[in-house]
Amino acid sequence: MKGVYKISGMTCSSCARTVEKTLNKIPGIKKANVKLDKELVEITFEKEVAFNILKGKLLETGYDIEEIKENEYNKKRYKESRKNMILAIIISLPVMFLFIENNLSHKNPDFYVIEIITGSYIIFYLGKYIIIDAFKSIKKLSFNFDILIFFISLISWVSALLKSFSYQIKSFGILGITITTIYLIIKYMKIKKKTTTFS
């Protein structure tokens, strides 16, 4: 008998090994196979094991598990990721062209206002899962691209914000917008590539 479950809180291969070890120690489980990139675990059972036992053991180690219908889960992730990517592209492309035009003609000295507004939406709303994953990684003291992307984007956005308070610095808000948009495209492609089978 097999079951597939969603695991929350995994950010690295060490996390995946911890989840596997924890589950494999539970009586009645023959083998637990974690797929980190899919945030899923496939469990082969020798006998029936109550779900609350699985949940309790994993919560003790800082991870969460939930029963899912795998196809529904992947479809939901795919749709949300696709929506965020499309919105980020639609919003960021005109801003990038305005940035290029502004740098060539210097028509709009207050361009940083556009960077603050669009950056707020793209970095903090469309990119909210990047931020969530970054803080999960920081909490577990592990480093990944989510942390890097978030901090570069945050610093870039803050530079635009400081410029609005008349600090004599160059605004790099467009950098945060561009990096977050590119990373949302990468995340979408990774999710699209995922299948619902454990082969």
C-alpha positions as CSV (number, residue, x, y, z in Angstrom):
1,M,0.0,0.0,0.0
2,K,1.3,3.4,-1.0
3,G,0.4,7.0,-0.2
4,V,1.6,10.4,-1.5
5,Y,1.7,13.4,0.8
6,K,2.7,17.1,0.7
7,I,5.6,18.1,3.0
8,S,5.9,21.7,4.1
9,G,9.1,23.3,5.4
10,M,11.7,21.4,3.3
11,T,14.3,23.7,1.7
12,C,17.3,21.5,1.1
13,S,18.5,17.9,0.7
14,S,19.3,17.7,4.4
15,C,15.7,18.5,5.2
16,A,14.6,15.7,2.8
17,R,16.9,13.2,4.5
18,T,15.5,14.2,7.9
19,V,11.9,13.7,6.8
20,E,12.8,10.3,5.3
21,K,14.7,9.2,8.4
22,T,11.8,10.3,10.7
23,L,9.2,8.5,8.6
24,N,11.2,5.4,8.2
25,K,11.5,5.0,12.0
26,I,7.7,4.8,12.3
27,P,6.5,1.1,12.7
28,G,4.4,0.1,9.7
29,I,6.3,2.1,7.2
30,K,8.4,0.1,4.8
31,K,10.0,3.0,2.9
32,A,9.6,6.8,2.6
33,N,10.8,8.4,-0.6
34,V,11.0,12.2,-0.5
35,K,11.0,14.2,-3.8
36,L,12.4,17.6,-2.6
37,D,11.7,19.4,-5.9
38,K,8.1,18.4,-5.8
39,E,7.7,18.9,-2.0
40,L,6.1,15.4,-1.9
41,V,6.8,12.1,-0.1
42,E,5.7,8.7,-1.3
43,I,5.3,6.2,1.6
44,T,5.1,2.5,1.2
45,F,3.3,1.0,4.1
46,E,3.6,-2.6,5.5
47,K,0.5,-2.0,7.5
48,E,-2.0,0.8,8.1
49,V,-0.5,3.8,10.0
50,A,-2.8,6.6,11.3
51,F,-2.2,9.9,9.6
52,N,-2.0,11.7,12.9
53,I,1.1,9.6,13.8
54,L,2.8,10.7,10.7
55,K,1.9,14.3,11.3
56,G,2.9,14.2,15.0
57,K,6.4,12.7,14.3
58,L,7.1,15.3,11.5
59,L,5.9,18.2,13.6
60,E,8.4,17.3,16.3
61,T,11.2,17.7,13.7
62,G,9.8,21.0,12.3
63,Y,8.1,19.8,9.2
64,D,4.4,19.5,8.3
65,I,2.6,16.8,6.3
66,E,-0.8,16.9,4.7
67,E,-2.9,14.5,2.8
68,I,-3.4,15.6,-0.8
69,K,-4.8,14.6,-4.1
70,E,-1.6,14.9,-6.0
71,N,-3.1,16.0,-9.3
72,E,-5.1,18.8,-7.6
73,Y,-2.1,20.0,-5.7
74,N,0.1,20.2,-8.9
75,K,-2.6,21.9,-10.8
76,K,-3.1,24.5,-8.1
77,R,0.7,25.2,-7.9
78,Y,0.9,25.4,-11.7
79,K,-2.0,27.8,-12.0
80,E,-0.8,30.1,-9.3
81,S,2.8,30.1,-10.5
82,R,1.6,30.8,-14.1
83,K,-0.6,33.6,-13.0
84,N,2.2,35.2,-10.9
85,M,4.7,34.9,-13.8
86,I,2.3,36.4,-16.4
87,L,1.4,39.3,-14.1
88,A,5.1,40.0,-13.3
89,I,6.0,40.0,-17.1
90,I,3.0,42.2,-18.0
91,I,3.9,44.8,-15.3
92,S,7.7,44.7,-15.5
93,L,8.2,44.9,-19.3
94,P,6.7,48.4,-19.7
95,V,8.7,49.5,-16.6
96,M,11.9,48.1,-18.1
97,F,11.3,50.0,-21.3
98,L,10.5,53.2,-19.4
99,F,13.7,52.7,-17.5
100,I,15.7,52.4,-20.7
101,E,14.0,55.5,-22.2
102,N,14.4,57.4,-19.0
103,N,18.1,56.7,-18.9
104,L,18.6,57.8,-22.5
105,S,16.5,61.0,-22.3
106,H,16.3,61.8,-18.6
107,K,12.7,62.9,-19.1
108,N,11.4,61.6,-15.7
109,P,13.7,62.4,-12.7
110,D,11.0,60.8,-10.4
111,F,11.2,57.4,-12.1
112,Y,12.0,55.9,-8.6
113,V,8.3,56.4,-7.7
114,I,7.4,53.9,-10.5
115,E,10.1,51.5,-9.2
116,I,8.6,51.7,-5.6
117,I,5.0,51.0,-6.7
118,T,5.7,48.3,-9.2
119,G,8.5,46.8,-7.0
120,S,6.1,46.6,-4.1
121,Y,3.6,44.6,-6.1
122,I,6.1,42.3,-7.9
123,I,8.5,41.7,-5.0
124,F,6.2,41.5,-2.1
125,Y,2.9,40.3,-3.6
126,L,3.7,38.2,-6.6
127,G,7.0,37.1,-5.1
128,K,5.5,36.3,-1.6
129,Y,6.4,32.6,-1.9
130,I,10.0,33.5,-2.5
131,I,10.0,35.5,0.7
132,I,8.2,32.8,2.6
133,D,10.7,30.2,1.4
134,A,13.6,32.5,2.1
135,F,12.5,32.9,5.8
136,K,12.0,29.2,6.2
137,S,15.5,28.6,5.0
138,I,16.9,31.3,7.3
139,K,15.0,29.7,10.2
140,K,16.7,26.3,9.4
141,L,20.1,28.1,8.8
142,S,20.3,26.8,5.3
143,F,21.2,28.9,2.2
144,N,19.3,28.8,-1.1
145,F,18.5,31.0,-4.1
146,D,15.2,32.2,-2.5
147,I,17.3,34.0,0.2
148,L,19.7,35.5,-2.4
149,I,16.8,36.7,-4.7
150,F,14.8,38.1,-1.8
151,F,17.7,40.1,-0.3
152,I,18.9,41.5,-3.7
153,S,15.4,42.5,-4.6
154,L,14.8,44.0,-1.1
155,I,18.0,46.0,-1.2
156,S,17.2,47.2,-4.7
157,W,13.6,48.3,-3.6
158,V,15.0,50.0,-0.5
159,S,17.3,52.0,-2.7
160,A,14.3,53.4,-4.6
161,L,12.6,54.1,-1.3
162,L,15.5,56.0,0.1
163,K,15.8,58.0,-3.1
164,S,12.2,59.1,-2.5
165,F,13.3,60.6,0.9
166,S,15.9,62.7,-1.0
167,Y,18.9,60.6,-0.1
168,Q,21.6,61.2,-2.7
169,I,21.9,57.6,-3.9
170,K,21.2,55.8,-7.2
171,S,17.9,53.9,-7.3
172,F,18.2,50.2,-8.2
173,G,14.5,49.4,-7.9
174,I,14.4,48.1,-11.5
175,L,17.0,45.5,-10.6
176,G,14.7,44.0,-7.9
177,I,11.8,44.1,-10.3
178,T,13.8,42.3,-13.1
179,I,15.4,39.7,-10.8
180,T,12.1,38.8,-9.1
181,T,10.3,38.5,-12.5
182,I,13.1,36.3,-14.0
183,Y,13.0,34.1,-10.8
184,L,9.2,33.8,-11.1
185,I,9.7,32.6,-14.7
186,I,12.3,30.0,-13.5
187,K,10.0,28.8,-10.7
188,Y,7.1,28.5,-13.1
189,M,9.2,26.4,-15.5
190,K,10.3,24.1,-12.6
191,I,6.7,23.6,-11.5
192,K,5.6,23.0,-15.1
193,K,8.3,20.3,-15.5
194,K,7.2,18.5,-12.4
195,T,5.1,15.3,-12.9
196,T,2.8,13.7,-10.5
197,T,4.5,10.3,-10.6
198,F,7.4,9.0,-8.7
199,S,9.6,7.4,-11.3
